[in-house]
XYZ file of C-alpha atoms in Angstrom:
664
model
C 75.073 137.071 -8.229
C 75.464 134.093 -10.544
C 72.820 133.409 -13.215
C 71.296 130.511 -11.191
C 70.947 132.824 -8.186
C 69.241 135.447 -10.352
C 66.919 132.789 -11.763
C 65.849 131.757 -8.276
C 65.352 135.387 -7.275
C 63.308 136.023 -10.411
C 61.043 133.089 -9.546
C 60.599 134.429 -6.028
C 59.723 137.936 -7.246
C 57.252 136.579 -9.801
C 55.510 134.647 -7.036
C 55.141 137.878 -5.016
C 54.418 140.410 -7.777
C 52.802 138.324 -10.517
C 53.604 137.179 -14.038
C 52.611 140.592 -15.394
C 55.799 142.021 -13.881
C 58.159 139.533 -15.578
C 59.628 141.982 -18.112
C 60.273 144.611 -15.431
C 61.749 142.043 -13.045
C 64.076 140.578 -15.685
C 65.217 144.016 -16.766
C 65.630 145.413 -13.259
C 67.610 142.446 -11.953
C 69.959 142.514 -14.936
C 70.542 146.265 -14.560
C 71.274 146.027 -10.845
C 73.480 142.935 -11.085
C 75.648 144.565 -13.769
C 76.836 147.277 -11.361
C 76.459 145.616 -7.951
C 79.724 144.994 -6.093
C 80.397 142.597 -3.199
C 80.842 145.511 -0.817
C 77.299 146.672 -1.674
C 75.905 143.844 0.465
C 73.040 141.399 -0.018
C 71.594 141.943 -3.477
C 68.678 139.571 -2.955
C 67.579 141.273 0.257
C 67.775 144.673 -1.431
C 65.724 143.536 -4.413
C 63.028 141.943 -2.236
C 62.638 145.206 -0.344
C 62.920 147.738 -3.173
C 61.200 146.253 -6.230
C 57.980 148.222 -6.756
C 55.057 146.776 -8.701
C 52.147 148.806 -7.329
C 51.504 151.683 -9.820
C 50.693 154.386 -7.254
C 53.825 153.634 -5.222
C 55.940 153.530 -8.406
C 54.583 156.913 -9.530
C 55.215 158.409 -6.090
C 58.783 157.064 -6.092
C 59.402 158.549 -9.527
C 58.082 161.953 -8.416
C 60.185 161.902 -5.260
C 63.350 161.028 -7.147
C 62.721 163.691 -9.791
C 62.236 166.370 -7.139
C 65.235 165.327 -5.057
C 67.604 164.982 -8.020
C 66.728 168.498 -9.185
C 67.834 169.830 -5.804
C 70.941 167.642 -5.518
C 72.167 168.437 -9.011
C 71.109 172.074 -8.903
C 72.845 172.914 -5.644
C 75.916 170.832 -6.473
C 76.174 172.726 -9.755
C 76.027 176.007 -7.838
C 78.923 174.898 -5.646
C 80.948 174.102 -8.767
C 80.115 177.495 -10.232
C 81.322 179.278 -7.117
C 84.625 177.414 -6.783
C 85.381 178.320 -10.423
C 84.179 181.911 -10.199
C 87.634 183.483 -9.925
C 89.006 181.576 -12.939
C 85.877 182.086 -15.069
C 84.914 185.645 -14.122
C 87.148 188.704 -14.286
C 87.141 189.496 -10.574
C 90.706 190.814 -10.541
C 94.125 189.158 -10.369
C 94.063 185.429 -9.722
C 95.209 184.214 -6.334
C 97.514 181.219 -6.090
C 94.666 179.153 -4.671
C 92.189 179.917 -7.480
C 93.454 177.382 -10.054
C 93.389 174.751 -7.299
C 89.792 175.560 -6.448
C 88.884 175.262 -10.135
C 90.007 171.627 -10.164
C 87.554 170.679 -7.415
C 84.563 168.810 -8.823
C 81.669 168.685 -6.352
C 79.902 166.204 -8.658
C 82.776 163.714 -8.453
C 81.328 161.734 -5.553
C 77.593 162.295 -6.107
C 76.825 159.296 -8.312
C 78.952 156.887 -6.284
C 77.444 158.207 -3.054
C 73.976 157.547 -4.457
C 75.035 154.029 -5.426
C 76.432 153.416 -1.950
C 73.213 154.754 -0.463
C 71.444 152.252 -2.764
C 69.380 155.052 -4.361
C 71.031 154.411 -7.721
C 70.103 150.743 -7.469
C 66.478 151.635 -6.688
C 66.438 153.497 -9.996
C 68.043 150.619 -11.900
C 65.686 148.074 -10.336
C 62.517 149.968 -11.209
C 63.214 152.132 -14.266
C 64.671 151.332 -17.706
C 68.149 151.668 -19.098
C 67.959 151.947 -22.884
C 70.405 151.846 -25.751
C 70.631 154.527 -28.414
C 69.183 152.049 -30.908
C 66.180 151.458 -28.633
C 65.579 155.156 -28.087
C 65.866 155.873 -31.800
C 63.424 153.093 -32.716
C 60.858 153.419 -29.939
C 61.306 157.024 -28.821
C 58.634 158.475 -31.153
C 56.062 156.304 -29.364
C 57.190 157.121 -25.810
C 54.941 159.302 -23.690
C 56.501 162.271 -21.907
C 56.398 160.206 -18.695
C 58.236 157.353 -20.406
C 60.861 159.759 -21.722
C 61.384 161.120 -18.208
C 61.787 157.558 -16.897
C 64.354 156.832 -19.620
C 66.358 159.915 -18.595
C 66.073 158.902 -14.932
C 67.538 155.472 -15.658
C 70.332 156.953 -17.766
C 71.641 158.827 -14.725
C 72.872 155.508 -13.346
C 73.939 153.758 -16.525
C 77.604 153.901 -15.496
C 79.407 153.759 -12.182
C 82.616 155.737 -12.546
C 84.754 156.122 -9.405
C 84.917 159.603 -7.947
C 88.688 159.780 -8.309
C 88.330 159.227 -12.063
C 85.788 162.029 -12.387
C 88.037 164.269 -10.343
C 90.984 163.526 -12.623
C 88.942 164.547 -15.669
C 87.905 167.770 -13.960
C 91.487 168.590 -12.998
C 92.714 168.063 -16.548
C 89.987 170.152 -18.192
C 90.245 172.944 -15.609
C 93.998 173.105 -16.055
C 93.662 173.236 -19.841
C 90.924 175.853 -19.611
C 93.087 178.077 -17.420
C 95.968 177.767 -19.895
C 93.694 178.813 -22.762
C 92.016 181.649 -20.829
C 95.410 183.286 -20.310
C 96.695 182.734 -23.867
C 96.569 186.300 -25.152
C 98.430 188.052 -27.949
C 99.060 191.803 -27.626
C 98.467 192.809 -31.232
C 100.135 196.247 -31.087
C 103.383 194.378 -30.539
C 103.213 192.490 -33.821
C 105.599 194.181 -36.211
C 106.257 193.714 -39.913
C 109.557 193.725 -41.802
C 109.706 197.531 -41.652
C 108.991 197.689 -37.936
C 105.481 199.065 -38.516
C 102.688 198.147 -36.090
C 99.524 197.295 -38.041
C 97.330 196.959 -34.947
C 96.287 199.591 -32.388
C 97.687 199.887 -28.889
C 95.845 197.977 -26.191
C 94.360 195.330 -28.492
C 94.780 192.100 -26.509
C 93.279 189.048 -28.190
C 92.723 185.595 -26.768
C 93.497 182.598 -28.961
C 91.721 181.452 -30.936
C 88.399 183.228 -30.536
C 89.461 186.863 -30.639
C 92.196 186.257 -33.214
C 89.626 184.729 -35.546
C 87.119 187.512 -34.946
C 89.762 190.189 -35.490
C 90.600 188.563 -38.821
C 86.927 188.516 -39.794
C 86.537 192.138 -38.840
C 89.282 193.304 -41.211
C 87.449 192.753 -44.511
C 86.250 196.372 -44.535
C 89.753 197.643 -43.707
C 91.713 198.972 -46.745
C 94.857 197.465 -45.212
C 92.998 194.413 -43.963
C 94.630 191.715 -46.099
C 98.063 192.417 -44.656
C 96.664 192.225 -41.134
C 94.742 189.037 -41.890
C 97.835 187.314 -43.249
C 99.735 188.325 -40.138
C 97.003 186.823 -37.932
C 97.123 183.597 -39.961
C 100.861 183.366 -39.373
C 100.306 183.896 -35.633
C 97.762 181.078 -35.654
C 100.113 178.751 -37.511
C 102.853 179.500 -34.982
C 100.487 178.599 -32.148
C 99.465 175.293 -33.741
C 103.028 174.253 -34.544
C 104.150 175.605 -31.157
C 106.894 177.629 -32.836
C 105.588 180.794 -31.190
C 108.264 182.299 -28.946
C 107.329 181.729 -25.315
C 108.271 185.307 -24.478
C 105.486 186.873 -26.580
C 102.523 185.069 -25.025
C 100.459 187.604 -23.062
C 103.489 189.892 -22.957
C 103.294 193.522 -24.202
C 106.897 194.233 -23.206
C 108.309 192.547 -26.325
C 107.715 193.021 -30.047
C 107.426 190.096 -32.455
C 107.576 189.595 -36.203
C 105.562 186.370 -36.682
C 106.963 185.830 -40.193
C 110.636 185.833 -39.203
C 109.909 184.891 -35.563
C 112.270 187.644 -34.409
C 111.701 189.018 -30.896
C 112.852 192.431 -29.655
C 112.257 194.604 -26.623
C 109.298 196.944 -27.011
C 110.180 200.643 -26.633
C 108.862 201.989 -23.359
C 106.721 204.491 -25.272
C 104.854 201.632 -26.970
C 104.094 199.596 -23.846
C 100.492 199.977 -22.730
C 99.788 201.728 -19.460
C 97.846 198.728 -18.177
C 100.507 196.233 -19.244
C 100.935 193.428 -16.723
C 104.452 192.938 -15.368
C 106.282 190.398 -17.489
C 109.871 189.286 -17.903
C 111.603 190.357 -21.097
C 113.336 187.497 -22.890
C 114.825 188.072 -26.332
C 116.236 184.615 -27.053
C 113.247 183.677 -29.204
C 112.976 180.222 -27.635
C 109.741 178.589 -28.666
C 107.038 177.706 -26.217
C 107.463 174.189 -24.911
C 104.823 171.710 -26.067
C 102.445 172.986 -23.390
C 99.443 173.081 -25.721
C 99.802 169.391 -26.497
C 100.706 168.410 -22.946
C 97.321 169.839 -21.888
C 95.531 167.887 -24.621
C 97.410 164.739 -23.674
C 96.449 165.196 -20.027
C 92.798 165.421 -21.066
C 93.169 162.184 -23.025
C 94.796 160.276 -20.173
C 92.137 161.495 -17.736
C 89.275 160.550 -20.063
C 90.842 157.164 -20.768
C 90.599 156.246 -17.088
C 86.819 156.175 -17.526
C 86.856 153.724 -20.438
C 86.682 150.483 -18.450
C 83.691 151.692 -16.461
C 81.485 152.284 -19.530
C 81.413 149.015 -21.513
C 78.648 150.246 -23.840
C 80.856 153.193 -24.871
C 84.447 152.238 -23.984
C 86.212 155.276 -25.471
C 85.824 159.011 -25.006
C 84.947 159.190 -28.714
C 82.116 156.678 -28.327
C 80.824 158.456 -25.229
C 80.921 161.745 -27.088
C 78.749 160.469 -29.944
C 76.660 157.617 -28.515
C 75.962 159.016 -25.047
C 76.542 162.735 -25.489
C 75.144 163.576 -28.924
C 73.056 160.423 -29.288
C 74.104 160.383 -32.937
C 76.480 157.708 -34.323
C 79.923 158.987 -35.280
C 79.677 157.675 -38.847
C 76.395 159.466 -39.440
C 77.793 162.740 -38.141
C 80.934 162.417 -40.269
C 78.769 161.711 -43.306
C 76.790 164.900 -42.664
C 79.979 166.940 -42.409
C 81.536 165.408 -45.501
C 78.302 166.045 -47.386
C 78.976 169.746 -46.886
C 82.755 169.588 -47.387
C 82.520 167.742 -50.707
C 79.539 169.641 -52.095
C 80.114 171.328 -55.473
C 78.525 174.368 -53.844
C 81.830 174.970 -52.035
C 83.651 175.847 -55.263
C 80.737 177.992 -56.443
C 80.637 179.892 -53.175
C 84.408 180.340 -53.234
C 84.152 181.754 -56.769
C 81.603 184.292 -55.555
C 83.859 185.309 -52.672
C 86.789 185.673 -55.062
C 84.693 187.833 -57.354
C 83.685 190.091 -54.482
C 87.190 190.435 -53.108
C 88.765 190.927 -56.534
C 91.696 188.674 -55.712
C 92.654 185.039 -55.353
C 91.524 183.470 -52.123
C 93.927 182.471 -49.395
C 93.779 180.548 -46.116
C 92.566 183.669 -44.279
C 89.348 183.496 -46.293
C 88.323 180.429 -44.348
C 86.740 183.100 -42.118
C 85.344 185.293 -44.899
C 82.870 187.700 -43.316
C 81.463 189.350 -46.426
C 78.215 187.408 -46.303
C 77.264 189.276 -43.136
C 76.103 192.821 -42.753
C 79.111 193.687 -40.653
C 81.396 193.370 -43.683
C 80.097 196.802 -44.764
C 80.926 198.335 -41.403
C 84.370 198.873 -40.030
C 85.359 197.233 -36.793
C 85.984 200.689 -35.341
C 82.437 201.808 -36.135
C 80.907 198.721 -34.560
C 83.187 198.996 -31.534
C 82.102 202.611 -31.078
C 78.446 201.615 -31.069
C 78.847 198.740 -28.625
C 81.178 200.567 -26.250
C 78.788 203.500 -26.044
C 75.836 201.233 -25.356
C 77.561 198.748 -23.060
C 80.301 200.360 -20.955
C 79.829 197.656 -18.297
C 78.309 194.176 -17.980
C 75.499 195.774 -15.990
C 74.591 197.934 -18.984
C 74.148 194.821 -21.122
C 72.020 193.253 -18.389
C 69.787 196.336 -18.244
C 69.324 196.233 -22.023
C 68.297 192.565 -22.164
C 64.516 193.237 -22.052
C 64.851 195.478 -25.132
C 67.045 192.949 -26.909
C 64.614 190.141 -26.202
C 61.619 192.155 -27.383
C 63.582 192.905 -30.543
C 63.869 189.155 -31.031
C 60.100 188.750 -30.909
C 59.441 187.910 -27.257
C 56.394 189.597 -25.776
C 57.251 192.176 -23.073
C 56.184 189.924 -20.149
C 58.307 187.025 -21.445
C 61.247 189.341 -22.143
C 61.000 190.639 -18.569
C 60.779 187.092 -17.192
C 63.846 186.001 -19.156
C 65.911 189.049 -18.202
C 65.077 188.488 -14.548
C 66.340 184.905 -14.804
C 69.731 185.613 -16.443
C 72.735 187.128 -14.652
C 75.590 188.820 -16.533
C 79.263 188.509 -15.486
C 82.496 189.850 -17.030
C 84.329 186.842 -18.436
C 88.010 186.181 -17.899
C 88.023 184.166 -21.123
C 86.242 184.808 -24.428
C 82.794 184.250 -22.942
C 80.381 181.439 -22.224
C 76.909 180.660 -20.915
C 76.593 178.713 -17.689
C 73.270 176.992 -17.168
C 71.374 176.433 -13.949
C 70.129 172.967 -13.005
C 67.300 173.771 -10.612
C 64.380 176.137 -10.711
C 65.156 179.076 -8.462
C 68.760 179.387 -9.616
C 69.828 181.552 -12.565
C 71.919 180.911 -15.688
C 74.962 183.179 -16.034
C 75.981 185.020 -19.196
C 79.737 185.638 -19.274
C 81.248 187.992 -21.842
C 84.493 189.914 -22.059
C 84.232 193.645 -21.259
C 87.340 195.799 -21.607
C 88.209 198.930 -19.676
C 86.700 201.055 -22.453
C 83.483 199.062 -22.615
C 82.232 196.057 -24.573
C 83.725 195.943 -28.057
C 81.852 194.444 -30.977
C 83.501 191.048 -30.555
C 82.359 190.926 -26.950
C 78.868 192.045 -27.974
C 78.630 189.432 -30.720
C 79.630 186.751 -28.225
C 77.198 188.158 -25.649
C 74.263 187.870 -28.055
C 75.297 184.276 -28.824
C 75.517 183.463 -25.117
C 72.159 185.146 -24.556
C 70.686 182.583 -26.954
C 72.156 179.821 -24.808
C 70.770 181.388 -21.654
C 67.268 181.847 -23.037
C 67.244 178.203 -24.115
C 68.483 177.260 -20.638
C 65.672 179.164 -18.937
C 62.925 177.698 -21.106
C 64.324 174.160 -21.143
C 64.324 174.177 -17.327
C 61.256 176.207 -16.393
C 58.916 175.233 -19.228
C 59.438 171.461 -19.415
C 56.827 169.198 -17.847
C 59.509 167.033 -16.193
C 62.781 168.428 -14.852
C 64.340 165.072 -15.759
C 63.828 166.230 -19.351
C 65.418 169.641 -18.770
C 67.758 170.752 -21.527
C 68.018 169.942 -25.219
C 69.207 166.766 -26.984
C 72.879 167.733 -27.059
C 75.274 170.662 -27.256
C 74.719 171.096 -30.987
C 71.120 172.055 -30.309
C 71.959 174.696 -27.745
C 74.617 175.992 -30.161
C 71.997 176.092 -32.920
C 69.580 178.085 -30.812
C 72.406 180.454 -29.847
C 73.300 180.905 -33.539
C 69.702 182.004 -34.159
C 70.229 184.880 -31.722
C 73.737 185.698 -32.924
C 72.582 186.045 -36.531
C 70.494 189.044 -35.449
C 73.184 190.909 -33.515
C 73.526 193.789 -35.975
C 69.791 194.244 -36.262
C 69.598 194.486 -32.474
C 72.439 196.992 -32.563
C 70.396 199.218 -34.846
C 72.518 198.693 -37.962
C 69.556 197.534 -40.024
C 67.007 194.790 -40.632
C 67.828 192.304 -43.387
C 65.939 192.452 -46.696
C 65.536 189.679 -49.310
C 69.100 190.121 -50.531
C 70.358 189.970 -46.961
C 68.471 186.727 -46.459
C 70.457 185.234 -49.338
C 73.581 186.489 -47.621
C 72.514 184.792 -44.404
C 72.144 181.469 -46.188
C 75.574 181.794 -47.793
C 77.073 182.798 -44.455
C 75.566 179.714 -42.820
C 76.927 177.505 -45.560
C 80.448 178.977 -45.470
C 80.553 178.834 -41.661
C 79.492 175.185 -41.757
C 82.140 174.455 -44.380
C 84.739 176.180 -42.192
C 84.032 174.409 -38.916
C 83.244 170.968 -40.387
C 86.905 170.369 -41.209
C 87.988 171.619 -37.794
C 85.621 169.091 -36.219
C 87.089 166.274 -38.326
C 90.575 167.257 -37.127
C 89.399 167.136 -33.515
C 87.886 163.655 -33.848
C 90.811 162.319 -35.899
C 93.191 163.555 -33.204
C 91.401 161.486 -30.574
C 91.469 158.413 -32.804
C 95.219 158.942 -33.171
C 95.550 159.236 -29.387
C 93.761 155.926 -28.853
C 96.052 154.366 -31.451
C 99.123 155.896 -29.743
C 98.280 156.023 -26.012
C 101.929 156.335 -24.972
C 102.635 159.347 -27.185
C 104.671 162.288 -25.930
C 103.493 165.901 -26.286
C 105.989 166.391 -29.110
C 104.683 163.340 -30.978
C 101.120 164.538 -30.471
C 102.059 167.976 -31.820
C 103.499 166.404 -34.955
C 100.397 164.246 -35.372
C 97.956 167.146 -34.959
C 99.901 169.270 -37.418
C 99.845 166.456 -39.983
C 96.139 165.709 -39.447
C 95.348 169.408 -39.843
C 97.509 169.688 -42.965
C 96.022 166.585 -44.585
C 92.471 167.705 -43.854
C 93.236 171.137 -45.280
C 94.811 169.743 -48.419
C 91.856 167.428 -49.043
C 88.939 169.808 -48.500
C 90.231 173.390 -48.418
C 93.332 173.794 -50.551
C 91.346 173.269 -53.804
C 89.475 176.528 -53.171
C 91.676 178.443 -50.698
C 95.196 177.373 -51.596
C 97.750 177.313 -48.820
C 98.742 173.669 -49.213
C 100.172 172.244 -46.022
C 98.884 174.879 -43.614
C 98.072 173.537 -40.123
C 95.480 176.294 -39.640
C 92.601 173.926 -38.828
C 94.358 173.000 -35.592
C 94.040 176.487 -34.078
C 90.735 176.034 -32.267
C 91.179 176.275 -28.496
C 88.295 173.873 -27.954
C 90.644 171.042 -28.936
C 92.637 171.769 -25.798
C 90.075 172.833 -23.208
C 86.766 171.324 -24.433
C 87.646 167.829 -25.677
C 85.559 166.494 -28.579
C 83.181 169.460 -28.468
C 83.910 170.971 -31.879
C 81.621 168.648 -33.830
C 78.676 170.342 -32.156
C 79.347 173.542 -34.095
C 78.818 172.284 -37.661
C 75.889 170.213 -36.438
C 74.647 173.351 -34.753
C 74.827 175.262 -38.029
C 72.793 172.600 -39.820
C 70.228 172.545 -37.021
C 70.144 176.351 -36.793
C 69.380 176.582 -40.481
C 66.494 174.153 -40.187
C 65.174 176.131 -37.226
C 65.515 179.423 -39.131
C 63.694 177.919 -42.088
C 60.860 176.863 -39.806
C 60.690 180.237 -38.041
C 60.483 182.004 -41.401
C 57.330 180.008 -42.120
C 55.870 180.143 -38.604
C 56.284 183.846 -37.882
C 57.874 185.507 -34.862
C 60.981 184.015 -33.405
C 60.036 184.405 -29.748
C 57.043 182.056 -29.428
C 58.585 179.379 -31.652
C 61.910 179.568 -29.832
C 60.100 179.021 -26.535
C 58.072 176.097 -27.922
C 61.138 174.366 -29.305
C 63.323 174.974 -26.250
C 60.559 173.525 -24.074
C 60.563 170.143 -25.838
C 63.336 168.961 -23.535
C 66.080 166.367 -23.839
C 64.650 164.040 -26.480
C 66.811 162.277 -29.055
C 68.058 164.624 -31.799
C 65.889 163.451 -34.678
C 62.753 163.271 -32.545
C 63.353 166.773 -31.154
C 63.989 168.144 -34.620
C 60.937 166.427 -36.067
C 58.712 167.848 -33.328
C 60.356 171.266 -33.652
C 60.488 171.652 -37.435
C 58.840 168.607 -39.019
C 61.989 166.817 -40.241
C 65.031 165.015 -38.753
C 68.531 166.482 -38.712
C 69.860 166.758 -42.269
C 72.239 168.714 -44.495
C 69.922 168.869 -47.518
C 67.896 171.931 -46.447
C 71.053 174.044 -46.150
C 72.414 172.736 -49.449
C 69.152 173.391 -51.311
C 68.906 176.900 -49.934
C 72.563 177.582 -50.749
C 71.930 176.563 -54.354
C 69.033 179.026 -54.533
C 71.039 181.771 -52.834
C 73.909 181.379 -55.284
C 71.519 181.635 -58.179
C 69.944 184.746 -56.683
C 73.355 186.291 -56.140
C 74.317 185.573 -59.765
C 77.351 183.644 -58.583
C 79.976 182.895 -61.255
C 81.027 179.393 -62.138
C 84.169 178.277 -60.299
């Protein structure tokens, strides 16, 4: 409708509903008109019928919508989970149809269907759409009911065609499948003498397992050689100079330094080796990695014109997803990256290792208790305890009680979480309606769950516990969840930090607490640069929308190298390494990586609060039950202060002093 038409309609509605409804009428008409299309019919007739001014009727409409949306979204989510089950869960060999099923998005048509049914317009006419600035300014004064109404309105803040949503789903599912099958058979890495540094059967997914294998080698007398070999593998993956023949193929041997490929002797091929062709030409993998990333970009870009308040995937990631401005987040990350504490911490690591640091020490694990335990010892413990996913599920009540949850709550949580063997590295899949269950997915090998799988499982358990509380314990299901992914990552980090204690290795003392702080700081330093590479890559894509996969590869390598040289080379050397580009999230979870460093900052603030408050269990439940508020408001209600880097930096300073760290 034209502005004069809206003015006349406003006058008519004021005559019927009274001057006291002017603000709601003005707002509701503007919100509806912004998304109404000619094919939607007679806007004026709709507004006359559906504007609600009577408080009891408005409250009843809100309650009905909240109840119905929980069921619609919950059951639709379950459909999506089932069509992806074969690609997400290790149910056996994939069928040809399984990757096709994984691209189906049952949510693709839901929002548009609700708009066509006029339900979305009922919401826009009667409940508020707010900007991030408005929520940040006025959110602390909102009641819980007002917050629920804000989240209700936000569901219809954009009207993206179903075919665009489906394109995004296809691109991400395709990239995820590529990553989930990107394994390296480590026994088939050979050095210049032909020696095999890694044991038979060790099959590691990139990047997660490669990184964790590197971290686990600090207690190995021959670990440095193995770590440097893993770094070279990672660099080959980023630059896409890895021979195509060696990807998930135990029938060939590979020297990652010379890039030479040879046929593996039959005696060295694992009994469970999948059938693979043997190619010895050494031809590099095509730019598949970057073609997948490019496909994600092109799919996301289709949505831009339908979201004028956030017209790029980057803006949607920060403004709508995290509800934190990009510049503020970058400032937080750079506050860590440029801190003088980095050089001091690096000097301490160098002192402990007794050698100069190298790029592999980006993942230094010596600030954790597991650095004193060999990977083999930890694997032995976890495999004995968890031979199957079901064994981990049966042990969840004990694990949860060990984390400070009272026996009845531990039982409740365990009964509401299902455990599946993951085809990929592992993940936690939430539920969206009460009555459904979150799923914990972790990788379990034929010989049982190794330590890497266990460590991931404890992390995912943290996600799942948050997911149970933030659905079942909130007062409004429209507020279910947490502010953004960084918060669920933070709460999962809180669990993961206690994995060795839960394994019976030992409870941390005062010295171990200092180690925990230093580990948090170094992990934040590590992932902050990776996150900057991820975001910078998407800025480059928007600046070069017609780029080819090869051009994108060159750009990512340069962005990763420049970021390394600026923040990491001064303490780790390795000028020009593209190592920061290794994270698989860049390919299969676009613009997600920033949530990890934010998660570390948030996790530290939560840990600091729990240390003062007492047991983890009750405080974890209280915080997870706050719901999907804005980040600073959630953090203030949870811990007493907004999101910040200063608490981690102050504690790191104290920890370095306590550890008698040398000057850099």
